[in-house]
XYZ file of C-alpha atoms in Angstrom:
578
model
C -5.318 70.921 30.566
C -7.299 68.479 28.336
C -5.614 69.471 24.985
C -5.596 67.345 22.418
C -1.791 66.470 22.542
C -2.308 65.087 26.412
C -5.452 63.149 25.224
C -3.401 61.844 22.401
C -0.827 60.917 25.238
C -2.987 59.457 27.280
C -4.510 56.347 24.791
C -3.573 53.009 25.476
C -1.149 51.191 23.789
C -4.015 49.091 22.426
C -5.934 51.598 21.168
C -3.178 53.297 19.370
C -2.786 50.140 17.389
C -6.389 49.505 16.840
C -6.234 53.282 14.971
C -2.981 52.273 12.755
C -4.145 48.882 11.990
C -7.656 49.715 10.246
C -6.465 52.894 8.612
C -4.086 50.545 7.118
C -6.604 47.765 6.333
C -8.824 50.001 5.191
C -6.617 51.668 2.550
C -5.497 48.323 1.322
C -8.493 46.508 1.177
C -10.572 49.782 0.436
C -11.969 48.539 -3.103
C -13.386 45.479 -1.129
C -14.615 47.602 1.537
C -16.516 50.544 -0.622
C -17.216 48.725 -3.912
C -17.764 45.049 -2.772
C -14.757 43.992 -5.007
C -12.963 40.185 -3.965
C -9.419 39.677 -4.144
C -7.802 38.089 -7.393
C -4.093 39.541 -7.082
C -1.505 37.692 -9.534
C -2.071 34.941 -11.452
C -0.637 31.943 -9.758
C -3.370 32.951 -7.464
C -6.062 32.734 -9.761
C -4.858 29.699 -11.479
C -3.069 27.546 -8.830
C -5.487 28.373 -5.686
C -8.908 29.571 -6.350
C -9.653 26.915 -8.828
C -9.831 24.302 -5.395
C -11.888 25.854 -3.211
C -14.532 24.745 -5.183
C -13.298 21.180 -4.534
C -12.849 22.173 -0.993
C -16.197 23.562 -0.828
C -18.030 20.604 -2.235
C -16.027 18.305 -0.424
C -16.709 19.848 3.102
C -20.503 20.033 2.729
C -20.470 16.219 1.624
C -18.212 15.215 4.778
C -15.619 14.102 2.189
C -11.854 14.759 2.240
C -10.983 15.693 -1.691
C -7.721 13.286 -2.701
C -7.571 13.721 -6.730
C -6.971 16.243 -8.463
C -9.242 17.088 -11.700
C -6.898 20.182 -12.145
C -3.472 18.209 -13.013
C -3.873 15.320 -16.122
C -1.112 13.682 -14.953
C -3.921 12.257 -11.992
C -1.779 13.754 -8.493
C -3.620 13.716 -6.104
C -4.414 17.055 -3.878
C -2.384 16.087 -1.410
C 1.043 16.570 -3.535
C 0.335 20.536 -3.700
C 2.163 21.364 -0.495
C -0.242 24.428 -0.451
C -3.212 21.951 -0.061
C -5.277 23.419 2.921
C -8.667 21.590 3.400
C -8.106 21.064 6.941
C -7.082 24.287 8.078
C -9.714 25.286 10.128
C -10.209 29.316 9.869
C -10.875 27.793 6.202
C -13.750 26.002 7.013
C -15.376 29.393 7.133
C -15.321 29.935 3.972
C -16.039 26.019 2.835
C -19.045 26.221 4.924
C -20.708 29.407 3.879
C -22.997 28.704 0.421
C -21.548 28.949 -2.575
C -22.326 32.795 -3.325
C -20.562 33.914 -0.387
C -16.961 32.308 -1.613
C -15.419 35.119 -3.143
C -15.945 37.911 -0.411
C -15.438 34.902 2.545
C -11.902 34.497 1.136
C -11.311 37.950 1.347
C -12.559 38.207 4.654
C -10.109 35.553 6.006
C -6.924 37.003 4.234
C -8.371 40.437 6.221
C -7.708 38.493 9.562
C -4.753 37.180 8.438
C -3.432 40.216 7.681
C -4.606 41.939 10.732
C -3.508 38.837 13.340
C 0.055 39.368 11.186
C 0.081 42.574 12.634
C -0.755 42.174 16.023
C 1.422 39.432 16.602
C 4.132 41.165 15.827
C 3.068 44.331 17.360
C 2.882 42.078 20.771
C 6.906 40.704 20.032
C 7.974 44.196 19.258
C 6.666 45.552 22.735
C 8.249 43.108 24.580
C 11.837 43.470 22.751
C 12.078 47.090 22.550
C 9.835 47.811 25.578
C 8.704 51.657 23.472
C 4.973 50.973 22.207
C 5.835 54.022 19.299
C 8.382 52.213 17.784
C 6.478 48.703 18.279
C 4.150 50.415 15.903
C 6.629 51.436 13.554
C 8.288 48.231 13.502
C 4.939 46.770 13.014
C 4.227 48.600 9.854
C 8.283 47.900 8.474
C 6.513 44.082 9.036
C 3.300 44.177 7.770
C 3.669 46.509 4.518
C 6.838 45.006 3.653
C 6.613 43.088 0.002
C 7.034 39.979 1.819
C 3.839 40.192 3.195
C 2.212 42.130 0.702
C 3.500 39.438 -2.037
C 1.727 36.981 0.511
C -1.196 38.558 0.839
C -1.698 38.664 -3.320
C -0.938 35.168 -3.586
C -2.737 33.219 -1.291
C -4.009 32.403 2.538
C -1.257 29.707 2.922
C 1.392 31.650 2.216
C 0.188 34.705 4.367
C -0.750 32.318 6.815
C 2.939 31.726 8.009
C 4.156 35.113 8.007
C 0.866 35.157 10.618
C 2.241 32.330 13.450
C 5.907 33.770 13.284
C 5.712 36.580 15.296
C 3.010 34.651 16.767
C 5.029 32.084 18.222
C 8.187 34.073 18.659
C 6.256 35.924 21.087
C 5.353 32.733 22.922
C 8.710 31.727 23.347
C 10.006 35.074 24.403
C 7.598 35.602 27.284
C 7.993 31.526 28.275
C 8.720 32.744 32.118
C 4.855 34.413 32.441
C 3.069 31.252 32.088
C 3.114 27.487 33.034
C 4.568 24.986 31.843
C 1.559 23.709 30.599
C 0.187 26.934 29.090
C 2.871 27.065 26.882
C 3.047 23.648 25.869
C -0.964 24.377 24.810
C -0.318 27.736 23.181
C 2.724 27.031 21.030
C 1.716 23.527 20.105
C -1.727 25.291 18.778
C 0.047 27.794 16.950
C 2.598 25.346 15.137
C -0.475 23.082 14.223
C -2.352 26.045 12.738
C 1.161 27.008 11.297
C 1.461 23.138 9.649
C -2.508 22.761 8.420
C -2.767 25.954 6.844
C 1.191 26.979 5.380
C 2.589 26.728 2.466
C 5.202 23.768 2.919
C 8.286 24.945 2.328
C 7.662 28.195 4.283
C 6.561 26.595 6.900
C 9.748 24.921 7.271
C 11.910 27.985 6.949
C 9.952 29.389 9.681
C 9.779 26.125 12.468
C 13.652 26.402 11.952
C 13.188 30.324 12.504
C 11.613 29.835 16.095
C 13.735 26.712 17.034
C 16.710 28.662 16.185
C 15.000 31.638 18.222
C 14.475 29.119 21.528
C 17.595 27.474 21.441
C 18.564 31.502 21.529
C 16.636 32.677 24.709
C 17.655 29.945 26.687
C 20.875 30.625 26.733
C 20.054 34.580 26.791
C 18.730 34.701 30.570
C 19.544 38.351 31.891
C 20.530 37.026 35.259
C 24.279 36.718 35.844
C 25.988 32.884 35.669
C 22.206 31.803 34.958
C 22.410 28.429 33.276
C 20.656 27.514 30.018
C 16.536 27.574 30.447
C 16.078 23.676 29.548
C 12.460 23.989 30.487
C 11.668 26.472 27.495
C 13.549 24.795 25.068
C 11.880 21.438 25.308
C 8.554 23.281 25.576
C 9.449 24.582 22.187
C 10.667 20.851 20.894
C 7.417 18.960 22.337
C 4.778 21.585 21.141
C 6.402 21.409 17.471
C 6.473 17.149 17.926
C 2.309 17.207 19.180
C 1.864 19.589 16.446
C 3.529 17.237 14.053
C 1.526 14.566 14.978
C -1.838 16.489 14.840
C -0.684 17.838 10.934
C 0.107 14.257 10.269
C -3.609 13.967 8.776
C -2.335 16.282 6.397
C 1.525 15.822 5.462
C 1.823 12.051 5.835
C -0.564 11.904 2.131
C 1.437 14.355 1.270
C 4.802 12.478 1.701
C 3.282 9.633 0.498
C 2.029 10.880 -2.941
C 5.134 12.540 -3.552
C 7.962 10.489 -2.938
C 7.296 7.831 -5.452
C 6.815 10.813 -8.096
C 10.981 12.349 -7.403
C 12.680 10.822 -10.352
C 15.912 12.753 -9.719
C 18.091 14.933 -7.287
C 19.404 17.978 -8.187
C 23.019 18.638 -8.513
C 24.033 21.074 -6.323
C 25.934 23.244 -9.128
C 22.899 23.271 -10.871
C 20.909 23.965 -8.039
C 22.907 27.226 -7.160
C 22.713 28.196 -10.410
C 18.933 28.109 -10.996
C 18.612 29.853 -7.297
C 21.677 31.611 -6.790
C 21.429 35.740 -5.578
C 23.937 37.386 -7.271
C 25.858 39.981 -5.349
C 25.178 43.068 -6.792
C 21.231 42.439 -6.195
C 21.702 42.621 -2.692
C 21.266 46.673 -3.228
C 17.812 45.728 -3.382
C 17.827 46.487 0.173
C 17.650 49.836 -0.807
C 16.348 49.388 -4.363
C 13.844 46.758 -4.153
C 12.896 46.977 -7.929
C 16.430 48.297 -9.381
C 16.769 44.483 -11.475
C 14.628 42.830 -13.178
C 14.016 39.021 -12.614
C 11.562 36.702 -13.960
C 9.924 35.926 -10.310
C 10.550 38.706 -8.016
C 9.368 37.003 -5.466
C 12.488 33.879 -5.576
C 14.994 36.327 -5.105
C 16.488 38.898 -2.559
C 13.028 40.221 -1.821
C 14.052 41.884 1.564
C 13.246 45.097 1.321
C 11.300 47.059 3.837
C 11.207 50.606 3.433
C 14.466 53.280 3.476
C 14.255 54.126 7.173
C 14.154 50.530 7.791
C 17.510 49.559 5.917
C 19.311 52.576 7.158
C 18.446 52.337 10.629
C 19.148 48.188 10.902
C 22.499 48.209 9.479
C 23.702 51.228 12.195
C 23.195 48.540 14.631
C 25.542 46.412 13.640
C 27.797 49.446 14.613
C 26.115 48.735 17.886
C 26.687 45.751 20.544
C 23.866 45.011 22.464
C 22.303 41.513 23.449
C 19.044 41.954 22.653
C 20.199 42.676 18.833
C 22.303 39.932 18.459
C 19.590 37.095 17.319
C 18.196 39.600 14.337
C 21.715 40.568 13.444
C 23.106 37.287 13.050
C 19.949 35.650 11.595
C 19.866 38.348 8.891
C 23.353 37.730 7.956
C 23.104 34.164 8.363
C 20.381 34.266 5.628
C 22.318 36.455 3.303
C 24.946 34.369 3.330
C 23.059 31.284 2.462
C 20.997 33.334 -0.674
C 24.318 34.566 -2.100
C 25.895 31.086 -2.342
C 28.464 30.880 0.272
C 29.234 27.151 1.554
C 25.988 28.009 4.275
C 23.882 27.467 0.732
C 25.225 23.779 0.333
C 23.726 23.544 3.996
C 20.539 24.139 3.296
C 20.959 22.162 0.041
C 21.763 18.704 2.488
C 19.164 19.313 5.002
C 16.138 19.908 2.558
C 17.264 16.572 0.823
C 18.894 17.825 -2.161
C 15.255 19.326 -3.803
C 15.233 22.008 -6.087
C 13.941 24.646 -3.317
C 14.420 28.056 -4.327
C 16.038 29.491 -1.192
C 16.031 32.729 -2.251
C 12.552 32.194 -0.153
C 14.781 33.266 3.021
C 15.205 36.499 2.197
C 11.145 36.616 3.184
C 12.472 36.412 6.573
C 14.636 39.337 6.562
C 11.724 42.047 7.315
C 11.029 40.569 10.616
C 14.623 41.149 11.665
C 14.377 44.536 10.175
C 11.417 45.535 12.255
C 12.824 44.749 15.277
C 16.136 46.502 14.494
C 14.688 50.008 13.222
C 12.165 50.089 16.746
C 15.757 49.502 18.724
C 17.326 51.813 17.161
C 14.518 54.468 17.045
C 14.390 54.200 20.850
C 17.837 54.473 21.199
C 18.668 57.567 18.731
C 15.781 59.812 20.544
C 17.232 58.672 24.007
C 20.958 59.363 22.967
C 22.421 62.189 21.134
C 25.944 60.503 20.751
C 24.288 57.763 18.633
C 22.126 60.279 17.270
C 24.973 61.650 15.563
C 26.919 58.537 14.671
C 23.617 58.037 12.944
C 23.954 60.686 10.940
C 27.275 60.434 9.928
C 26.532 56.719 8.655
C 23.530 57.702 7.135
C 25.572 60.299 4.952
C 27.929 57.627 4.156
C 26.163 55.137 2.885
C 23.601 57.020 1.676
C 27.229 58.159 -0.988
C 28.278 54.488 -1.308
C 24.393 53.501 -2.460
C 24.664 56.158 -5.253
C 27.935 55.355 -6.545
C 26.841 52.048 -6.485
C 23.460 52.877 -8.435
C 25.300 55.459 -10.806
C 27.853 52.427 -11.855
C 24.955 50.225 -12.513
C 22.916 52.446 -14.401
C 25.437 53.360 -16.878
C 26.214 49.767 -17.293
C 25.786 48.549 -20.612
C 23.584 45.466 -20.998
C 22.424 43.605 -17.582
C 24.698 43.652 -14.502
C 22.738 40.788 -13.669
C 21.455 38.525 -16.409
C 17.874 38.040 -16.771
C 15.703 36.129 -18.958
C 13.861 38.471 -21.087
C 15.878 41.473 -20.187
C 14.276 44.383 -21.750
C 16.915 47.548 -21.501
C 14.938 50.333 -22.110
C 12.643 49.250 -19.677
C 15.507 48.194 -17.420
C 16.882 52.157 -17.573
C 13.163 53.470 -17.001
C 13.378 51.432 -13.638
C 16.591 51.988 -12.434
C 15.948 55.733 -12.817
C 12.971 55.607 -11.210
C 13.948 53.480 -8.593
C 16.982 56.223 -7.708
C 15.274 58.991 -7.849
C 12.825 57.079 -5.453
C 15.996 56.636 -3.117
C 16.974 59.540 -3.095
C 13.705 61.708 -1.850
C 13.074 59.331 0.410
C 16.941 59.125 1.678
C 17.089 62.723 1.846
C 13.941 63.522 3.650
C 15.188 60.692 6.656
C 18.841 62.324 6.757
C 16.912 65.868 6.940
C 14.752 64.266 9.861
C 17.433 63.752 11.710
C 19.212 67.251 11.425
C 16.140 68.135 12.993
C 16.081 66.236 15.722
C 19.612 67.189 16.236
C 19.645 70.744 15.920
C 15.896 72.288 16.161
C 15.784 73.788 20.006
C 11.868 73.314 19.092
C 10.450 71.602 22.702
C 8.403 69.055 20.873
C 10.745 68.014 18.585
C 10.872 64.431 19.439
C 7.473 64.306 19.418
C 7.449 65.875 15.582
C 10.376 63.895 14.771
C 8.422 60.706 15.616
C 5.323 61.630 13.822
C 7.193 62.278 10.731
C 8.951 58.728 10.327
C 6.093 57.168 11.202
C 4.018 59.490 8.300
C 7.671 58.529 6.027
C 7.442 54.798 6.681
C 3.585 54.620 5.964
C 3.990 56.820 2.395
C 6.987 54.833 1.258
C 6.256 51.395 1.755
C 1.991 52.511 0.613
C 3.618 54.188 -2.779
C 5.803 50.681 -2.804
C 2.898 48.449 -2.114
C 0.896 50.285 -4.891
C 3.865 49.694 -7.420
C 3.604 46.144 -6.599
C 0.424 46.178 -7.171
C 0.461 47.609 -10.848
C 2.750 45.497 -12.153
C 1.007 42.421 -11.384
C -0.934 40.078 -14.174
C -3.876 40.585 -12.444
C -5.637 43.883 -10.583
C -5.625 43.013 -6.385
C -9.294 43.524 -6.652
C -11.840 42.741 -8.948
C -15.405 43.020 -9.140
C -15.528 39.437 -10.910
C -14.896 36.737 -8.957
C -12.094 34.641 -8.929
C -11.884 34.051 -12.826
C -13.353 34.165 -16.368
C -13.799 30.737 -16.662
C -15.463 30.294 -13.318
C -18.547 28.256 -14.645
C -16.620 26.100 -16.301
C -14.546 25.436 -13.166
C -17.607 24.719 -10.989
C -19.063 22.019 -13.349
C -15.686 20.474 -12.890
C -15.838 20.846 -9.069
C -19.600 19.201 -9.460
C -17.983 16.249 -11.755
C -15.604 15.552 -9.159
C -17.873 15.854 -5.888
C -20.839 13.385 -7.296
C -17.866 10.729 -8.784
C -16.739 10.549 -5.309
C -12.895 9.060 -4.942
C -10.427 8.333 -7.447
C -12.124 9.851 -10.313
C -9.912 11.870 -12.742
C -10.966 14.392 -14.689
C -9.974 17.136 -16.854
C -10.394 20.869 -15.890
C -9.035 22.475 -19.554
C -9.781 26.339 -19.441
C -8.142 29.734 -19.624
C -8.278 29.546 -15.708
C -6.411 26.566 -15.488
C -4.172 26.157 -18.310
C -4.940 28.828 -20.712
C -6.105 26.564 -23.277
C -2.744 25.863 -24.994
C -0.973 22.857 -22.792
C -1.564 21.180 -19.754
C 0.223 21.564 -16.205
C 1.864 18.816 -15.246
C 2.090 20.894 -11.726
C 5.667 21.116 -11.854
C 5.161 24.515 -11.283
C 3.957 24.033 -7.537
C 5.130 26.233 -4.504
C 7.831 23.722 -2.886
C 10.534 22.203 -4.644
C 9.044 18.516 -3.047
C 6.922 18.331 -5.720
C 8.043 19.591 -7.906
C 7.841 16.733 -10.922
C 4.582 14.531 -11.664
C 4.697 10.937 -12.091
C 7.841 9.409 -13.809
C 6.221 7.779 -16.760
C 4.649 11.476 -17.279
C 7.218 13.612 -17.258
C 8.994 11.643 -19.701
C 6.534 11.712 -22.684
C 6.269 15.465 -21.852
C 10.136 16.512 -21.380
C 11.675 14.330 -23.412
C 14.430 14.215 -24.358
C 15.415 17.448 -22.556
C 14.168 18.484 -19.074
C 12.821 21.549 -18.622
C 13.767 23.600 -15.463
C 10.908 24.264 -13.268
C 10.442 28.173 -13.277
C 10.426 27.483 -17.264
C 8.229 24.535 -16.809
C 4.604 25.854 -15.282
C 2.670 24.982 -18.690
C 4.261 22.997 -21.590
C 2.512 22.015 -24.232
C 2.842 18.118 -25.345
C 5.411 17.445 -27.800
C 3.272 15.535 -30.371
C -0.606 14.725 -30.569
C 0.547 11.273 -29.665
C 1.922 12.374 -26.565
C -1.671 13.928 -25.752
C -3.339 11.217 -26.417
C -0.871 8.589 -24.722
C -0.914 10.834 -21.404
């Protein structure tokens, strides 16, 4: 009858999206959007990435590839910052724009990141789940989860991969629709993008992501006594080894700068205990801020909203194939962050580098989203599991509580932290339950209704409620995050206080050509009170400069690397030795 329910019914799939997608990137990126404000978000953003794309900038309008690197004393060159992105080309957008236009053309690439993140996934999810509701629901779980949004502060690079892994996931699940060929073009493009523009040790966690994921659906054909799908598999191996070769421009500098500067291996007791995830923060699941660490971001950061991590762990009361990957994969990773013998593992196959695998746990969302839109599906089709639901809801919804209560009214840290502050620590943990609990409460409550309202468009209200539930908890979340970083998300200054300074520097180093090393001392690189010797960098690989370096500076102790991101020099001498 043309009401505005049936019209409502009757939008695409597509269009649906569309809607959710720029509401959402409007409300995130609104201060850009209404007040011309660029992104700055938290520090190591400010001071570990904006800085070059000044050097990128002059560097691309002078045909010139930038090696050194006026930001580090020590004389690295660019190519040892595994975050190093010059030739990834939705960059060159930015690099090729005039100088006035850099602040608000980085923003405008991390908007198409964020949207392509998105869609990506929003294509996986309506292929595994085959309900284009919960594709959208498991679509925001993904894209507002603090894995993302802690992406999305930092920098392109690191967004970036959390853009090609639904990206090629999807490739690989619909292998049968196209060629051979086709999908040896597509996923080799995708993995190369992946490579140029990701941060490095990210980008590994996720190539072993899809490989795993491959190896997966060839031997998950849905026709009976089918044999393993070789074809799809060695698509997947020979698009990763072209797109190898084609990021060789950019990682074979990189291995070479690098390898002569690793004066050590890490032990592996030492190297659980720097990177270790204790038990009890595994609640975070449910209580993403309920302990306090010094880098949020290194540990268990897996949470993605309340409906999420109720609603994925009832499947595991539920056997089905299509589950199995995600299930597995997020225990798999748990296992590994906690310290079980899976950890020395990864230890061995990353070459014994201080990486801080608590980095994993970045992958757990994904698995998440796909496990709430299965179970969504399968709760409004079902009434049996409908009620199981419930009951396990209840249940651990008691066991989280206890659980919380216990820890609260523990005295001291139940999880040692440098700089623990306890009255701080309380104010969190209480707001953090009482956060839990409305939101807890309100998703049992929604599914009473469902179960008992003889209302004819319940489902239909019932849907439109989580969706509204998922959207207000993980905004609220998002906007948490976002006040408790060093820096405001938006700003109406850009990039940094020191900016002049930093483009004489960027001037220095484009007219001296190659091999000239420089300086850049300011309270955007180094705060004016030592110099960064870039051990902090975002991949264990590089983690120490050269040899003679470190020495003068660490001696006769070493300093670990999250303690490490800006010493000063132990004597004047030092200073003026280095």
């Amino acid at each position: 009858n043309g009401s505005f329910g049936e019209k409502l019914r009757g939008l695409s799939p597509g269009t649906v999206f569309i809607i959710v997608i720029i509401s959402v990137i409007f409300f995130i990126f609104f201060d850009f959007f209404t007040k011309g404000y660029v992104m700055d978000g938290i520090s190591d953003r400010r001071n570990n990435v904006l800085p070059y794309y000044y050097i990128f900038l002059k560097s691309f309008k002078h045909m010139a590839v930038p090696q050194w690197n006026p930001f580090l004393f020590c004389g690295n060159t660019l190519f040892s910052n595994s975050t190093y992105s010059f030739f990834y080309p939705l960059n060159w957008l930015i690099w090729s724009l005039p100088e006035s236009y850099v602040p608000s053309a980085t923003t405008v690439v991390l908007v198409i990141h964020f949207f392509f993140a998105g869609y990506f996934v929003w294509l996986l999810l309506q292929e595994l789940v085959r309900d284009r509701f919960w594709a959208i629901c498991g679509t925001l779980v993904y894209l507002l989860s603090p894995t993302v949004m802690l992406s999305l502060f930092s920098n392109t690079a690191q967004l970036s991969a959390f853009v090609y892994l639904p990206a090629i996931l999807y490739l690989i699940y619909t292998f049968n629709r196209r060629s051979v060929l086709s999908n040896l073009i597509l996923q080799t493009a995708a993995n190369a993008l992946l490579m140029l523009g990701g941060m490095l040790q990210v980008v590994i966690y996720v190539i072993g992501f899809n490989m795993l994921f491959a190896l997966y659906c060839g031997f998950s054909r849905e026709e009976p006594g089918s044999r393993f799908n070789v074809r799809l598999f060695l698509t997947a191996v020979a698009s990763l080894s072209f797109a190898v070769m084609i990021a060789a421009i950019r990682y074979i500098p990189f291995y070479l700068s690098t390898s002569g500067n690793v004066s050590f291996k890490l032990g592996y007791d030492e190297f659980l205990k720097i990177n270790i995830t204790a038990l009890p923060a595994l609640i975070r699941l449910f209580l993403p801020e309920f302990f306090l660490f010094l880098n949020r971001g290194e540990y268990f950061q897996a949470y993605a909203g309340i409906v999420a991590a109720f609603w994925a762990l009832y499947t595991f009361l539920v056997w089905d194939k299509k589950t199995f990957f995600w299930k597995m994969t997020a225990v798999v990773i748990t296992l590994i962050v906690i310290g079980t013998p899976l950890a020395y593992l990864h230890y061995f196959l990353t070459g014994k580098n201080n990486l801080a695998f608590g980095r994993l746990a970045w992958f757990i969302p994904v698995c998440l989203s796909v496990l709430l839109s299965y179970t969504g599906k399968l709760i409004v089709e079902d009434k049996k599991h409908l009620r199981r639901l419930i009951i396990f809801s209840l249940s651990l919804f008691l066991f989280v509580m206890l659980f919380a209560v216990i820890a609260y009214s523990h005295d001291g840290p139940l999880i040692p932290a440098p700089g623990y502050d306890e009255i701080a620590a309380k104010q969190g943990m209480k707001s953090d339950i009482l956060y839990f609990i409305i939101f807890s409460l309100l998703m049992i409550g929604s599914l009473f209704f469902l179960l008992l309202s003889r209302f004819r468009q319940r489902a239909s209200v019932f849907k439109a409620f989580i969706l509204a539930m998922i959207l207000l908890d993980l905004l609220v979340f998002a906007e948490r995050y976002n006040d408790s970083t060093s820096n405001p998300s938006f700003t109406p200054e850009p990039f940094y206080k020191s900016s002049p300074l930093e483009k004489g520097i960027a001037d220095l180093f484009e007219k001296s050509n190659r091999n000239f090393r420089a300086l850049g001392f300011s309270d955007g690189t180094s705060y004016s009170r030592g110099i960064s010797l870039n051990l902090y960098a975002s991949s264990g690989y590089e983690s120490t400069p050269p040899l003679y370096t470190q020495n003068l500076y660490s001696y006769p102790s070493f300093l670990p690397r999250s303690m490490a991101r800006h010493i000063t020099p132990r004597s004047l001498r030092a200073l003026e030795l280095t």
